[in-house]
PDB file of C-alpha atoms in Angstrom:
ATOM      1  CA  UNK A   1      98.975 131.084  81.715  1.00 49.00           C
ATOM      2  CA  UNK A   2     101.525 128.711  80.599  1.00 50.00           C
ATOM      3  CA  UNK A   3     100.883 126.311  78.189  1.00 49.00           C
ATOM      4  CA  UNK A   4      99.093 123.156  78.356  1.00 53.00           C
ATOM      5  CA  UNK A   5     101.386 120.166  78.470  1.00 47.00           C
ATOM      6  CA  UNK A   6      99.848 116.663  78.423  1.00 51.00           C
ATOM      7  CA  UNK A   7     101.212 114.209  80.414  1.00 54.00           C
ATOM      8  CA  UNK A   8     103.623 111.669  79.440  1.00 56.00           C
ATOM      9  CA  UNK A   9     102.023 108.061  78.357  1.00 56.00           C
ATOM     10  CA  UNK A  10     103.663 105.203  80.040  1.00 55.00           C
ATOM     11  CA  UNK A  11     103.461 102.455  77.307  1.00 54.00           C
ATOM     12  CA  UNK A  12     102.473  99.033  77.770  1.00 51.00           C
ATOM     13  CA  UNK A  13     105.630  97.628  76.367  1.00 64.00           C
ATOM     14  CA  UNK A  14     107.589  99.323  78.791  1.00 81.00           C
ATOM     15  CA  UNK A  15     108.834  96.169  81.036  1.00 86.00           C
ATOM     16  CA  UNK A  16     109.918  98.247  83.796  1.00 88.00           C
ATOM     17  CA  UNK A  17     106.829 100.024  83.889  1.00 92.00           C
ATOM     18  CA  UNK A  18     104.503  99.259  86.941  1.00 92.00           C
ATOM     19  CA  UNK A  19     101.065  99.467  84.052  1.00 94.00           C
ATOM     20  CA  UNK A  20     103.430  96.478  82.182  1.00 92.00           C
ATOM     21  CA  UNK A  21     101.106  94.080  82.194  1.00 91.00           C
ATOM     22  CA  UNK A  22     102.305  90.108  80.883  1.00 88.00           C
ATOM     23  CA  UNK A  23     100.164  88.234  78.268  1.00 87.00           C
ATOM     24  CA  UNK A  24     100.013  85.140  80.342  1.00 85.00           C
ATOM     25  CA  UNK A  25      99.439  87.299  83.304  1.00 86.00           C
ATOM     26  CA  UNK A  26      95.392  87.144  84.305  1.00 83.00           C
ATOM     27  CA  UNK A  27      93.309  86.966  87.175  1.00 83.00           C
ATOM     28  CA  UNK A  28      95.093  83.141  87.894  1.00 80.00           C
ATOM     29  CA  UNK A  29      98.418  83.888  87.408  1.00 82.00           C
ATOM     30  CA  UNK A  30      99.421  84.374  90.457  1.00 85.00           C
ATOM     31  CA  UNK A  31      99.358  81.724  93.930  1.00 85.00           C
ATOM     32  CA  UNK A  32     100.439  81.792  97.379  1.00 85.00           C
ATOM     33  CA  UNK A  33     100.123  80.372 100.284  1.00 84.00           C
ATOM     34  CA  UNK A  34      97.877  80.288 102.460  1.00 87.00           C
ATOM     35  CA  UNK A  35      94.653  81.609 101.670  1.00 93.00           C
ATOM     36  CA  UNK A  36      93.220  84.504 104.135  1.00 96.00           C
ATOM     37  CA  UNK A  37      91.254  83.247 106.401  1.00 94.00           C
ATOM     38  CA  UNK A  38      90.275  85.552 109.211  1.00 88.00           C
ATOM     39  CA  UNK A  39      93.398  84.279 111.862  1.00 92.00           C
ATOM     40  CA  UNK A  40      96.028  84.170 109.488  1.00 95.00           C
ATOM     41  CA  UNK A  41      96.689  87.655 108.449  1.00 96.00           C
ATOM     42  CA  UNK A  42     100.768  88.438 108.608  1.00 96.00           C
ATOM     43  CA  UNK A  43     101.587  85.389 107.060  1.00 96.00           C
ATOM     44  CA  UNK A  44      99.083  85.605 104.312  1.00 96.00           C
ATOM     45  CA  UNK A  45      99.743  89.321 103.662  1.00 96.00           C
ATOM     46  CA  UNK A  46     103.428  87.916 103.480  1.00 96.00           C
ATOM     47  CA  UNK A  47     103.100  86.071 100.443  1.00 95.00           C
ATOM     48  CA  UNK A  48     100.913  87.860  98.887  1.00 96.00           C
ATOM     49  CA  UNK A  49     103.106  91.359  99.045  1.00 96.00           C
ATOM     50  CA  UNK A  50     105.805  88.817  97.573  1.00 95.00           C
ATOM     51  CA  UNK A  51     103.924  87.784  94.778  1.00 94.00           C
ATOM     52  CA  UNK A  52     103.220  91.407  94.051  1.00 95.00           C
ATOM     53  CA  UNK A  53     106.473  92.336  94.005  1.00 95.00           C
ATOM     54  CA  UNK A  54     107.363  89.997  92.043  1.00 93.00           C
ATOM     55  CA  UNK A  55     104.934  91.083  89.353  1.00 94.00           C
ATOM     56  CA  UNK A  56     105.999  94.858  89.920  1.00 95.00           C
ATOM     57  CA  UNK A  57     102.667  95.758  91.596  1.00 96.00           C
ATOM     58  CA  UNK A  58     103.424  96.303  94.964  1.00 96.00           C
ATOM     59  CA  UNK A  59     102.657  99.788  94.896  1.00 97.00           C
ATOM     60  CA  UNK A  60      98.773  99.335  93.999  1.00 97.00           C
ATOM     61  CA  UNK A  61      98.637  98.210  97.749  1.00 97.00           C
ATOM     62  CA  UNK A  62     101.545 100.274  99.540  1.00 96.00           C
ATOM     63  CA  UNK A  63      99.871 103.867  98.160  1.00 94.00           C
ATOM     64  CA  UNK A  64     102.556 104.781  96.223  1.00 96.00           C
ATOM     65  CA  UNK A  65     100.856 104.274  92.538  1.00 95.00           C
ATOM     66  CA  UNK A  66      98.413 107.171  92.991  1.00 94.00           C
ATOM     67  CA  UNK A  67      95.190 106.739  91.082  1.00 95.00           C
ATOM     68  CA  UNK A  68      95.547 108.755  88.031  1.00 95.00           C
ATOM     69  CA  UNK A  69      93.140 111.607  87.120  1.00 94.00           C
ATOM     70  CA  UNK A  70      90.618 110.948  84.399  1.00 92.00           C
ATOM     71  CA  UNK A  71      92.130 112.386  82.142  1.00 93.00           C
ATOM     72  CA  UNK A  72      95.399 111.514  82.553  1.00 94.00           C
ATOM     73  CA  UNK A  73      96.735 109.111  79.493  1.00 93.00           C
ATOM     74  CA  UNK A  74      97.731 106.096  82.539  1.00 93.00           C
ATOM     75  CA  UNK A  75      94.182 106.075  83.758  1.00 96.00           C
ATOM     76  CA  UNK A  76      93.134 102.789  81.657  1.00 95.00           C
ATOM     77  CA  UNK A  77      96.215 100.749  82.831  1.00 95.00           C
ATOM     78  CA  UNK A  78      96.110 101.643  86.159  1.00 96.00           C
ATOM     79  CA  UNK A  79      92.408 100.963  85.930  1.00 96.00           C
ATOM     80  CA  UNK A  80      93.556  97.349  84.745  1.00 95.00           C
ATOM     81  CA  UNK A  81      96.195  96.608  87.281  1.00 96.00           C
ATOM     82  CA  UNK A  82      94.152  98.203  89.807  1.00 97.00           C
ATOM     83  CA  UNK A  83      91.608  95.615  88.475  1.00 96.00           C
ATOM     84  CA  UNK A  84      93.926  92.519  88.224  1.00 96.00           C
ATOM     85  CA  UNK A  85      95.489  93.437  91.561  1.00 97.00           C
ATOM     86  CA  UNK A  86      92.504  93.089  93.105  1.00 97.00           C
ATOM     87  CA  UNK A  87      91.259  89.932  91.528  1.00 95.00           C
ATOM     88  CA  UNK A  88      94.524  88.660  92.849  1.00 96.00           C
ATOM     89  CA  UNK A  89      93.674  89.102  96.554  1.00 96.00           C
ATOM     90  CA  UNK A  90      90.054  87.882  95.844  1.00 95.00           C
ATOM     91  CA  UNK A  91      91.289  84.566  94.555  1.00 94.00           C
ATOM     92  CA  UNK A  92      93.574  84.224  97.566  1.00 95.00           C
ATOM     93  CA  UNK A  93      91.066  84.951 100.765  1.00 96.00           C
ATOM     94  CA  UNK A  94      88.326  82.573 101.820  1.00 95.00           C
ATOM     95  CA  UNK A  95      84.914  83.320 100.294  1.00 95.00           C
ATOM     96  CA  UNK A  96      83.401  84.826 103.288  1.00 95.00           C
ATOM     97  CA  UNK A  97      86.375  87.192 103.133  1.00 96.00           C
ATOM     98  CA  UNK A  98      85.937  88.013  99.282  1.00 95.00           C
ATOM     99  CA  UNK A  99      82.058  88.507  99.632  1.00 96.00           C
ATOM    100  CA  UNK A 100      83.274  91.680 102.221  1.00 95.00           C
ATOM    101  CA  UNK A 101      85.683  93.005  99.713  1.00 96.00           C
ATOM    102  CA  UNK A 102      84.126  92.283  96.555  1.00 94.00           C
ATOM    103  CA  UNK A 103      82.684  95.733  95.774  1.00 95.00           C
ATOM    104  CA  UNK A 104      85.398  97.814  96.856  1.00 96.00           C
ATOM    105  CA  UNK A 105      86.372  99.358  93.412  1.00 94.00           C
ATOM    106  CA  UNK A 106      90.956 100.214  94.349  1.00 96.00           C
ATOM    107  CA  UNK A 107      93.159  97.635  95.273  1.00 97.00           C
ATOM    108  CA  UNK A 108      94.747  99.668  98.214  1.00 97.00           C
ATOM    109  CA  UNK A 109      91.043 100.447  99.509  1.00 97.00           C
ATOM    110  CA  UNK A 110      90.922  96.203  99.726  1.00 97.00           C
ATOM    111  CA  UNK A 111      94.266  96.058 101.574  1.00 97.00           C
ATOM    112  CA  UNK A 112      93.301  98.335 103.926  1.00 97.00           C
ATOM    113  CA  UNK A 113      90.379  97.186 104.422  1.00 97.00           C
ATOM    114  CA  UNK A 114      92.041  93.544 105.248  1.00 96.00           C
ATOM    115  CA  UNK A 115      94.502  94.993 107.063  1.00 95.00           C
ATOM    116  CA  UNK A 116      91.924  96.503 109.688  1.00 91.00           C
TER     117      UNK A 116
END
């Protein structure tokens, strides 16, 4: 059996890094219009893949940032992008909306879910 190798830690301070996460970025720093509201779907999802992209986290939505095993060394910042992704969509659709999505625990299970 060959030997174990641990994975390779993606650092925090790596600015190209999709776990890079801004100090001034939080669960506010990011707005679009309009907010989801039921009708308004391909314009909403719109902006909000552009503000995503924008903060290098388009992939927590498009499947291609795979969750992590646990105990792989990127679990706890995908965990927190996963985490401020999703607060991101909560703030932007209609309370009704976010009581539906509110418990879903990955961001990609929440665009889905809108998607549908």
């Amino acid at each position: 059996m060959p030997p174990r190798v641990e994975p390779t830690r993606i650092t925090n301070g790596d600015i190209e890094s999709v776990y890079y996460v801004r100090s001034s970025e939080g669960p506010n720093s990011v707005s679009i219009t309009p907010q989801l509201n039921g009708s308004n779907y391909i314009s909403w999802s719109r902006s909000m893949k552009k503000a995503l992209g924008s903060k290098n986290k388009l992939g927590f939505i498009n499947g291609s940032i795979p969750v992590p095993n646990f105990n792989d060394l990127n679990r706890s910042a995908w965990e927190r992008c996963n985490y401020l992704v999703h607060s991101w969509i909560l703030n932007f659709v209609n309370p009704a909306i976010a009581q539906t999505i509110l418990f879903l625990e990955n961001a990609l299970d929440v665009w889905n879910y809108l998607k549908e």
